[in-house]
Short mmCIF file of N, CA and C in Angstrom, two decimals:
data_model
loop_
_atom_site.label_atom_id
_atom_site.label_comp_id
_atom_site.label_asym_id
_atom_site.label_seq_id
_atom_site.Cartn_x
_atom_site.Cartn_y
_atom_site.Cartn_z
N UNK A 1 -137.16 -77.23 -52.96
CA UNK A 1 -135.77 -77.64 -53.13
C UNK A 1 -134.95 -77.07 -51.98
N UNK A 2 -134.14 -77.90 -51.36
CA UNK A 2 -133.30 -77.47 -50.25
C UNK A 2 -132.14 -76.62 -50.77
N UNK A 3 -131.56 -75.84 -49.86
CA UNK A 3 -130.46 -74.94 -50.23
C UNK A 3 -129.28 -75.71 -50.82
N UNK A 4 -128.95 -76.86 -50.23
CA UNK A 4 -127.84 -77.67 -50.74
C UNK A 4 -128.12 -78.16 -52.15
N UNK A 5 -129.37 -78.53 -52.42
CA UNK A 5 -129.74 -78.98 -53.76
C UNK A 5 -129.65 -77.83 -54.77
N UNK A 6 -130.07 -76.64 -54.34
CA UNK A 6 -129.98 -75.47 -55.21
C UNK A 6 -128.52 -75.16 -55.55
N UNK A 7 -127.65 -75.24 -54.54
CA UNK A 7 -126.23 -74.98 -54.78
C UNK A 7 -125.65 -76.02 -55.73
N UNK A 8 -126.02 -77.27 -55.55
CA UNK A 8 -125.52 -78.35 -56.43
C UNK A 8 -125.99 -78.13 -57.86
N UNK A 9 -127.24 -77.72 -58.03
CA UNK A 9 -127.76 -77.45 -59.37
C UNK A 9 -127.05 -76.25 -60.00
N UNK A 10 -126.85 -75.21 -59.22
CA UNK A 10 -126.18 -74.02 -59.74
C UNK A 10 -124.74 -74.34 -60.12
N UNK A 11 -124.09 -75.20 -59.35
CA UNK A 11 -122.70 -75.57 -59.63
C UNK A 11 -122.57 -76.19 -61.02
N UNK A 12 -123.53 -76.99 -61.39
CA UNK A 12 -123.52 -77.62 -62.71
C UNK A 12 -123.69 -76.56 -63.79
N UNK A 13 -124.40 -75.50 -63.47
CA UNK A 13 -124.72 -74.48 -64.45
C UNK A 13 -123.64 -73.40 -64.59
N UNK A 14 -122.66 -73.35 -63.69
CA UNK A 14 -121.61 -72.34 -63.79
C UNK A 14 -120.78 -72.56 -65.05
N UNK A 15 -120.57 -71.49 -65.80
CA UNK A 15 -119.78 -71.57 -67.03
C UNK A 15 -119.07 -70.23 -67.20
N UNK A 16 -117.78 -70.21 -66.93
CA UNK A 16 -117.00 -68.97 -66.96
C UNK A 16 -116.94 -68.35 -68.36
N UNK A 17 -117.34 -69.07 -69.38
CA UNK A 17 -117.36 -68.50 -70.72
C UNK A 17 -118.57 -67.59 -70.94
N UNK A 18 -119.53 -67.66 -70.04
CA UNK A 18 -120.70 -66.80 -70.12
C UNK A 18 -120.43 -65.50 -69.37
N UNK A 19 -120.77 -64.37 -69.98
CA UNK A 19 -120.42 -63.06 -69.44
C UNK A 19 -120.95 -62.82 -68.04
N UNK A 20 -122.13 -63.28 -67.73
CA UNK A 20 -122.75 -62.99 -66.43
C UNK A 20 -122.53 -64.07 -65.38
N UNK A 21 -121.74 -65.06 -65.69
CA UNK A 21 -121.51 -66.14 -64.74
C UNK A 21 -120.65 -65.65 -63.57
N UNK A 22 -121.08 -65.91 -62.33
CA UNK A 22 -120.28 -65.46 -61.19
C UNK A 22 -118.90 -66.11 -61.14
N UNK A 23 -118.75 -67.27 -61.74
CA UNK A 23 -117.43 -67.91 -61.74
C UNK A 23 -116.42 -67.10 -62.55
N UNK A 24 -116.91 -66.31 -63.52
CA UNK A 24 -116.00 -65.45 -64.29
C UNK A 24 -115.42 -64.36 -63.40
N UNK A 25 -116.26 -63.79 -62.54
CA UNK A 25 -115.77 -62.76 -61.62
C UNK A 25 -114.80 -63.36 -60.61
N UNK A 26 -115.09 -64.57 -60.17
CA UNK A 26 -114.17 -65.25 -59.25
C UNK A 26 -112.85 -65.54 -59.94
N UNK A 27 -112.90 -65.98 -61.17
CA UNK A 27 -111.68 -66.25 -61.94
C UNK A 27 -110.87 -64.98 -62.10
N UNK A 28 -111.55 -63.87 -62.35
CA UNK A 28 -110.86 -62.58 -62.46
C UNK A 28 -110.13 -62.25 -61.15
N UNK A 29 -110.80 -62.48 -60.04
CA UNK A 29 -110.18 -62.18 -58.74
C UNK A 29 -108.99 -63.07 -58.47
N UNK A 30 -109.15 -64.38 -58.61
CA UNK A 30 -108.08 -65.29 -58.20
C UNK A 30 -106.91 -65.32 -59.17
N UNK A 31 -107.07 -64.73 -60.35
CA UNK A 31 -105.95 -64.68 -61.29
C UNK A 31 -105.10 -63.42 -61.10
N UNK A 32 -105.46 -62.59 -60.16
CA UNK A 32 -104.71 -61.38 -59.86
C UNK A 32 -103.34 -61.73 -59.24
N UNK A 33 -102.30 -61.01 -59.63
CA UNK A 33 -100.96 -61.34 -59.12
C UNK A 33 -100.87 -61.23 -57.61
N UNK A 34 -101.56 -60.23 -57.02
CA UNK A 34 -101.47 -60.08 -55.57
C UNK A 34 -102.16 -61.22 -54.86
N UNK A 35 -103.25 -61.72 -55.41
CA UNK A 35 -103.94 -62.87 -54.82
C UNK A 35 -103.02 -64.08 -54.84
N UNK A 36 -102.40 -64.34 -55.98
CA UNK A 36 -101.49 -65.48 -56.09
C UNK A 36 -100.36 -65.36 -55.08
N UNK A 37 -99.78 -64.18 -54.97
CA UNK A 37 -98.66 -64.00 -54.04
C UNK A 37 -99.09 -64.08 -52.58
N UNK A 38 -100.26 -63.55 -52.25
CA UNK A 38 -100.77 -63.66 -50.87
C UNK A 38 -101.03 -65.13 -50.53
N UNK A 39 -101.65 -65.86 -51.45
CA UNK A 39 -101.90 -67.28 -51.21
C UNK A 39 -100.59 -68.03 -51.00
N UNK A 40 -99.60 -67.72 -51.80
CA UNK A 40 -98.29 -68.38 -51.66
C UNK A 40 -97.63 -68.01 -50.33
N UNK A 41 -97.71 -66.75 -49.95
CA UNK A 41 -97.11 -66.31 -48.70
C UNK A 41 -97.76 -67.02 -47.51
N UNK A 42 -99.09 -67.00 -47.46
CA UNK A 42 -99.79 -67.63 -46.34
C UNK A 42 -99.68 -69.15 -46.39
N UNK A 43 -99.42 -69.68 -47.57
CA UNK A 43 -99.25 -71.13 -47.72
C UNK A 43 -97.86 -71.60 -47.37
N UNK A 44 -96.96 -70.66 -47.03
CA UNK A 44 -95.61 -71.02 -46.62
C UNK A 44 -94.62 -71.09 -47.76
N UNK A 45 -94.98 -70.54 -48.92
CA UNK A 45 -94.11 -70.61 -50.10
C UNK A 45 -93.37 -69.31 -50.36
N UNK A 46 -93.03 -68.58 -49.34
CA UNK A 46 -92.44 -67.26 -49.56
C UNK A 46 -90.96 -67.30 -49.91
N UNK A 47 -90.33 -68.44 -49.79
CA UNK A 47 -88.92 -68.56 -50.14
C UNK A 47 -88.72 -68.76 -51.62
N UNK A 48 -87.47 -68.78 -52.04
CA UNK A 48 -87.14 -68.95 -53.46
C UNK A 48 -87.37 -70.39 -53.92
N UNK A 49 -87.28 -71.33 -52.99
CA UNK A 49 -87.45 -72.74 -53.39
C UNK A 49 -88.93 -73.10 -53.45
N UNK A 50 -89.21 -74.21 -54.06
CA UNK A 50 -90.60 -74.66 -54.22
C UNK A 50 -90.99 -75.67 -53.15
N UNK A 51 -90.08 -75.97 -52.23
CA UNK A 51 -90.40 -76.94 -51.19
C UNK A 51 -91.56 -76.49 -50.34
N UNK A 52 -91.50 -75.27 -49.93
CA UNK A 52 -92.60 -74.70 -49.17
C UNK A 52 -92.66 -75.22 -47.75
N UNK A 53 -92.83 -74.31 -46.83
CA UNK A 53 -93.03 -74.68 -45.44
C UNK A 53 -94.51 -74.91 -45.22
N UNK A 54 -94.88 -75.13 -43.98
CA UNK A 54 -96.30 -75.32 -43.65
C UNK A 54 -97.03 -73.99 -43.76
N UNK A 55 -98.31 -74.02 -44.07
CA UNK A 55 -99.10 -72.80 -44.08
C UNK A 55 -98.98 -72.11 -42.73
N UNK A 56 -99.04 -70.78 -42.77
CA UNK A 56 -98.83 -70.03 -41.54
C UNK A 56 -99.71 -68.80 -41.49
N UNK A 57 -100.06 -68.42 -40.27
CA UNK A 57 -100.77 -67.16 -40.07
C UNK A 57 -99.72 -66.05 -40.13
N UNK A 58 -100.09 -64.94 -40.74
CA UNK A 58 -99.16 -63.82 -40.86
C UNK A 58 -99.87 -62.52 -40.52
N UNK A 59 -99.09 -61.59 -39.99
CA UNK A 59 -99.61 -60.25 -39.72
C UNK A 59 -99.57 -59.45 -41.01
N UNK A 60 -100.39 -58.41 -41.05
CA UNK A 60 -100.46 -57.53 -42.21
C UNK A 60 -99.08 -57.02 -42.59
N UNK A 61 -98.32 -56.57 -41.60
CA UNK A 61 -97.00 -56.00 -41.86
C UNK A 61 -96.04 -57.03 -42.46
N UNK A 62 -96.16 -58.30 -42.04
CA UNK A 62 -95.32 -59.35 -42.61
C UNK A 62 -95.65 -59.58 -44.08
N UNK A 63 -96.94 -59.61 -44.38
CA UNK A 63 -97.37 -59.81 -45.76
C UNK A 63 -96.92 -58.62 -46.61
N UNK A 64 -97.08 -57.43 -46.08
CA UNK A 64 -96.71 -56.21 -46.80
C UNK A 64 -95.21 -56.19 -47.12
N UNK A 65 -94.39 -56.57 -46.17
CA UNK A 65 -92.93 -56.60 -46.40
C UNK A 65 -92.56 -57.64 -47.44
N UNK A 66 -93.25 -58.76 -47.41
CA UNK A 66 -92.94 -59.86 -48.32
C UNK A 66 -93.33 -59.53 -49.76
N UNK A 67 -94.43 -58.82 -49.95
CA UNK A 67 -94.93 -58.50 -51.28
C UNK A 67 -94.40 -57.15 -51.74
N UNK A 68 -93.18 -57.14 -52.17
CA UNK A 68 -92.55 -55.90 -52.61
C UNK A 68 -93.38 -55.24 -53.71
N UNK A 69 -93.68 -53.96 -53.51
CA UNK A 69 -94.39 -53.19 -54.53
C UNK A 69 -95.89 -53.09 -54.35
N UNK A 70 -96.47 -53.81 -53.42
CA UNK A 70 -97.92 -53.72 -53.21
C UNK A 70 -98.21 -52.48 -52.36
N UNK A 71 -99.22 -51.72 -52.77
CA UNK A 71 -99.60 -50.54 -51.99
C UNK A 71 -100.45 -50.99 -50.80
N UNK A 72 -100.50 -50.14 -49.80
CA UNK A 72 -101.32 -50.44 -48.62
C UNK A 72 -102.78 -50.61 -49.02
N UNK A 73 -103.25 -49.73 -49.90
CA UNK A 73 -104.64 -49.80 -50.35
C UNK A 73 -104.93 -51.12 -51.08
N UNK A 74 -104.04 -51.51 -51.99
CA UNK A 74 -104.25 -52.74 -52.76
C UNK A 74 -104.19 -53.96 -51.86
N UNK A 75 -103.25 -53.99 -50.93
CA UNK A 75 -103.14 -55.12 -50.02
C UNK A 75 -104.39 -55.24 -49.15
N UNK A 76 -104.85 -54.12 -48.62
CA UNK A 76 -106.05 -54.13 -47.79
C UNK A 76 -107.26 -54.60 -48.58
N UNK A 77 -107.44 -54.07 -49.79
CA UNK A 77 -108.58 -54.47 -50.63
C UNK A 77 -108.52 -55.96 -50.97
N UNK A 78 -107.34 -56.44 -51.29
CA UNK A 78 -107.19 -57.84 -51.68
C UNK A 78 -107.45 -58.76 -50.49
N UNK A 79 -106.91 -58.42 -49.33
CA UNK A 79 -107.15 -59.24 -48.14
C UNK A 79 -108.64 -59.27 -47.80
N UNK A 80 -109.31 -58.14 -47.89
CA UNK A 80 -110.75 -58.09 -47.61
C UNK A 80 -111.53 -58.95 -48.60
N UNK A 81 -111.17 -58.88 -49.87
CA UNK A 81 -111.86 -59.68 -50.89
C UNK A 81 -111.66 -61.17 -50.64
N UNK A 82 -110.45 -61.55 -50.28
CA UNK A 82 -110.17 -62.97 -50.00
C UNK A 82 -110.91 -63.44 -48.76
N UNK A 83 -111.03 -62.56 -47.77
CA UNK A 83 -111.79 -62.91 -46.58
C UNK A 83 -113.27 -63.07 -46.93
N UNK A 84 -113.78 -62.16 -47.73
CA UNK A 84 -115.19 -62.22 -48.14
C UNK A 84 -115.50 -63.51 -48.90
N UNK A 85 -114.56 -63.95 -49.74
CA UNK A 85 -114.75 -65.17 -50.52
C UNK A 85 -114.51 -66.43 -49.70
N UNK A 86 -114.07 -66.27 -48.45
CA UNK A 86 -113.83 -67.43 -47.60
C UNK A 86 -112.52 -68.12 -47.84
N UNK A 87 -111.57 -67.43 -48.49
CA UNK A 87 -110.27 -68.03 -48.78
C UNK A 87 -109.28 -67.83 -47.65
N UNK A 88 -109.50 -66.82 -46.84
CA UNK A 88 -108.68 -66.62 -45.66
C UNK A 88 -109.54 -66.10 -44.53
N UNK A 89 -109.00 -66.23 -43.33
CA UNK A 89 -109.69 -65.75 -42.14
C UNK A 89 -108.80 -64.70 -41.47
N UNK A 90 -109.44 -63.65 -41.03
CA UNK A 90 -108.77 -62.55 -40.33
C UNK A 90 -109.08 -62.71 -38.86
N UNK A 91 -108.04 -62.77 -38.04
CA UNK A 91 -108.22 -62.95 -36.60
C UNK A 91 -107.66 -61.74 -35.87
N UNK A 92 -108.50 -61.14 -35.02
CA UNK A 92 -108.09 -59.99 -34.22
C UNK A 92 -107.89 -60.46 -32.79
N UNK A 93 -106.70 -60.24 -32.26
CA UNK A 93 -106.38 -60.61 -30.89
C UNK A 93 -106.25 -59.34 -30.07
N UNK A 94 -107.04 -59.22 -28.99
CA UNK A 94 -107.02 -57.98 -28.20
C UNK A 94 -105.77 -57.87 -27.32
N UNK A 95 -104.70 -57.45 -27.95
CA UNK A 95 -103.45 -57.19 -27.24
C UNK A 95 -103.18 -55.69 -27.36
N UNK A 96 -102.08 -55.23 -26.77
CA UNK A 96 -101.69 -53.82 -26.91
C UNK A 96 -100.35 -53.79 -27.61
N UNK A 97 -100.28 -53.32 -28.87
CA UNK A 97 -101.41 -52.97 -29.72
C UNK A 97 -102.15 -54.22 -30.20
N UNK A 98 -103.31 -54.02 -30.81
CA UNK A 98 -104.12 -55.13 -31.31
C UNK A 98 -103.32 -55.91 -32.35
N UNK A 99 -103.41 -57.22 -32.28
CA UNK A 99 -102.73 -58.09 -33.24
C UNK A 99 -103.76 -58.64 -34.23
N UNK A 100 -103.51 -58.45 -35.51
CA UNK A 100 -104.38 -58.96 -36.56
C UNK A 100 -103.56 -59.92 -37.42
N UNK A 101 -104.06 -61.13 -37.58
CA UNK A 101 -103.37 -62.10 -38.42
C UNK A 101 -104.32 -62.60 -39.50
N UNK A 102 -103.73 -63.10 -40.56
CA UNK A 102 -104.46 -63.67 -41.70
C UNK A 102 -103.96 -65.09 -41.89
N UNK A 103 -104.91 -65.98 -42.18
CA UNK A 103 -104.56 -67.39 -42.34
C UNK A 103 -105.48 -68.01 -43.38
N UNK A 104 -104.96 -68.92 -44.19
CA UNK A 104 -105.76 -69.57 -45.21
C UNK A 104 -106.79 -70.51 -44.58
N UNK A 105 -107.97 -70.53 -45.15
CA UNK A 105 -108.99 -71.52 -44.78
C UNK A 105 -108.73 -72.78 -45.59
N UNK A 106 -109.52 -73.81 -45.37
CA UNK A 106 -109.38 -75.03 -46.18
C UNK A 106 -109.62 -74.72 -47.66
N UNK A 107 -110.59 -73.86 -47.93
CA UNK A 107 -110.86 -73.46 -49.31
C UNK A 107 -109.65 -72.71 -49.89
N UNK A 108 -109.08 -71.83 -49.10
CA UNK A 108 -107.88 -71.09 -49.53
C UNK A 108 -106.69 -72.01 -49.75
N UNK A 109 -106.55 -73.01 -48.90
CA UNK A 109 -105.46 -73.98 -49.06
C UNK A 109 -105.60 -74.76 -50.36
N UNK A 110 -106.84 -75.09 -50.73
CA UNK A 110 -107.04 -75.83 -51.98
C UNK A 110 -106.66 -74.97 -53.18
N UNK A 111 -106.93 -73.68 -53.12
CA UNK A 111 -106.53 -72.77 -54.19
C UNK A 111 -105.03 -72.51 -54.15
N UNK A 112 -104.47 -72.49 -52.95
CA UNK A 112 -103.03 -72.25 -52.80
C UNK A 112 -102.20 -73.27 -53.58
N UNK A 113 -102.65 -74.50 -53.60
CA UNK A 113 -101.90 -75.54 -54.32
C UNK A 113 -101.75 -75.17 -55.79
N UNK A 114 -102.79 -74.62 -56.39
CA UNK A 114 -102.71 -74.21 -57.79
C UNK A 114 -101.89 -72.93 -57.95
N UNK A 115 -102.06 -72.01 -57.01
CA UNK A 115 -101.30 -70.76 -57.07
C UNK A 115 -99.81 -71.03 -56.97
N UNK A 116 -99.44 -71.99 -56.12
CA UNK A 116 -98.03 -72.37 -55.99
C UNK A 116 -97.49 -72.85 -57.33
N UNK A 117 -98.27 -73.68 -58.01
CA UNK A 117 -97.85 -74.18 -59.31
C UNK A 117 -97.73 -73.07 -60.35
N UNK A 118 -98.65 -72.14 -60.32
CA UNK A 118 -98.62 -71.02 -61.26
C UNK A 118 -97.39 -70.14 -61.02
N UNK A 119 -97.15 -69.82 -59.76
CA UNK A 119 -95.97 -69.02 -59.40
C UNK A 119 -94.69 -69.75 -59.79
N UNK A 120 -94.63 -71.03 -59.51
CA UNK A 120 -93.45 -71.82 -59.86
C UNK A 120 -93.22 -71.86 -61.36
N UNK A 121 -94.31 -72.01 -62.11
CA UNK A 121 -94.19 -72.03 -63.57
C UNK A 121 -93.64 -70.70 -64.06
N UNK A 122 -94.18 -69.60 -63.55
CA UNK A 122 -93.73 -68.27 -63.98
C UNK A 122 -92.24 -68.07 -63.68
N UNK A 123 -91.81 -68.49 -62.50
CA UNK A 123 -90.41 -68.32 -62.13
C UNK A 123 -89.49 -69.21 -62.96
N UNK A 124 -89.87 -70.44 -63.21
CA UNK A 124 -88.98 -71.36 -63.92
C UNK A 124 -88.97 -71.16 -65.43
N UNK A 125 -89.99 -70.51 -66.00
CA UNK A 125 -90.05 -70.31 -67.45
C UNK A 125 -89.79 -68.87 -67.87
N UNK A 126 -89.43 -68.01 -66.93
CA UNK A 126 -89.25 -66.60 -67.26
C UNK A 126 -88.15 -66.38 -68.29
N UNK A 127 -87.08 -67.15 -68.22
CA UNK A 127 -86.00 -67.02 -69.20
C UNK A 127 -86.49 -67.28 -70.62
N UNK A 128 -87.28 -68.33 -70.79
CA UNK A 128 -87.82 -68.66 -72.11
C UNK A 128 -88.76 -67.57 -72.60
N UNK A 129 -89.59 -67.06 -71.71
CA UNK A 129 -90.54 -66.01 -72.08
C UNK A 129 -89.80 -64.76 -72.50
N UNK A 130 -88.76 -64.38 -71.75
CA UNK A 130 -87.98 -63.19 -72.12
C UNK A 130 -87.31 -63.37 -73.48
N UNK A 131 -86.76 -64.56 -73.74
CA UNK A 131 -86.15 -64.83 -75.05
C UNK A 131 -87.19 -64.74 -76.16
N UNK A 132 -88.38 -65.28 -75.93
CA UNK A 132 -89.45 -65.20 -76.93
C UNK A 132 -89.88 -63.76 -77.17
N UNK A 133 -89.92 -62.97 -76.13
CA UNK A 133 -90.28 -61.56 -76.29
C UNK A 133 -89.25 -60.83 -77.15
N UNK A 134 -87.97 -61.10 -76.88
CA UNK A 134 -86.92 -60.46 -77.68
C UNK A 134 -87.04 -60.85 -79.15
N UNK A 135 -87.26 -62.12 -79.43
CA UNK A 135 -87.41 -62.62 -80.80
C UNK A 135 -88.61 -61.94 -81.47
N UNK A 136 -89.72 -61.89 -80.78
CA UNK A 136 -90.93 -61.28 -81.31
C UNK A 136 -90.71 -59.79 -81.59
N UNK A 137 -90.13 -59.07 -80.62
CA UNK A 137 -89.90 -57.64 -80.77
C UNK A 137 -88.95 -57.35 -81.92
N UNK A 138 -87.91 -58.19 -82.09
CA UNK A 138 -86.98 -58.00 -83.20
C UNK A 138 -87.67 -58.21 -84.55
N UNK A 139 -88.52 -59.22 -84.60
CA UNK A 139 -89.27 -59.51 -85.82
C UNK A 139 -90.29 -58.39 -86.13
N UNK A 140 -90.95 -57.89 -85.08
CA UNK A 140 -91.99 -56.87 -85.26
C UNK A 140 -91.40 -55.51 -85.65
N UNK A 141 -90.18 -55.22 -85.19
CA UNK A 141 -89.59 -53.91 -85.49
C UNK A 141 -88.76 -53.94 -86.77
N UNK A 142 -88.51 -55.10 -87.28
CA UNK A 142 -87.62 -55.21 -88.43
C UNK A 142 -88.27 -55.42 -89.71
#
């Protein structure tokens, strides 16, 4: 069996409901808030509107400034994991000082479309969620 045939067969067998399925680990990774925000940033969705600009390469410092609250360690780990999964590419340009940029791959762009929707949903429904939390908390404490 050729490698492509093996991959096609394995793809049919992936089931995230099974504990040992690799797709479950991938789902865990891509559902992380920092992953969603990095995908949105590199996809050009860093503004408050949902229009979104074109995907763009960004330097580490630009991503770090945009993602308020992310630690250097967490950002570095997340970028490395996304690079390993083939969702983004890290480019080192030999300048003084060295310039390192991150850019979404085609695979990353396909995931970005969903991440944009998830981020947009969270932002547009936050008021309803907060109201529901207040109602629930009042009911639970009373």
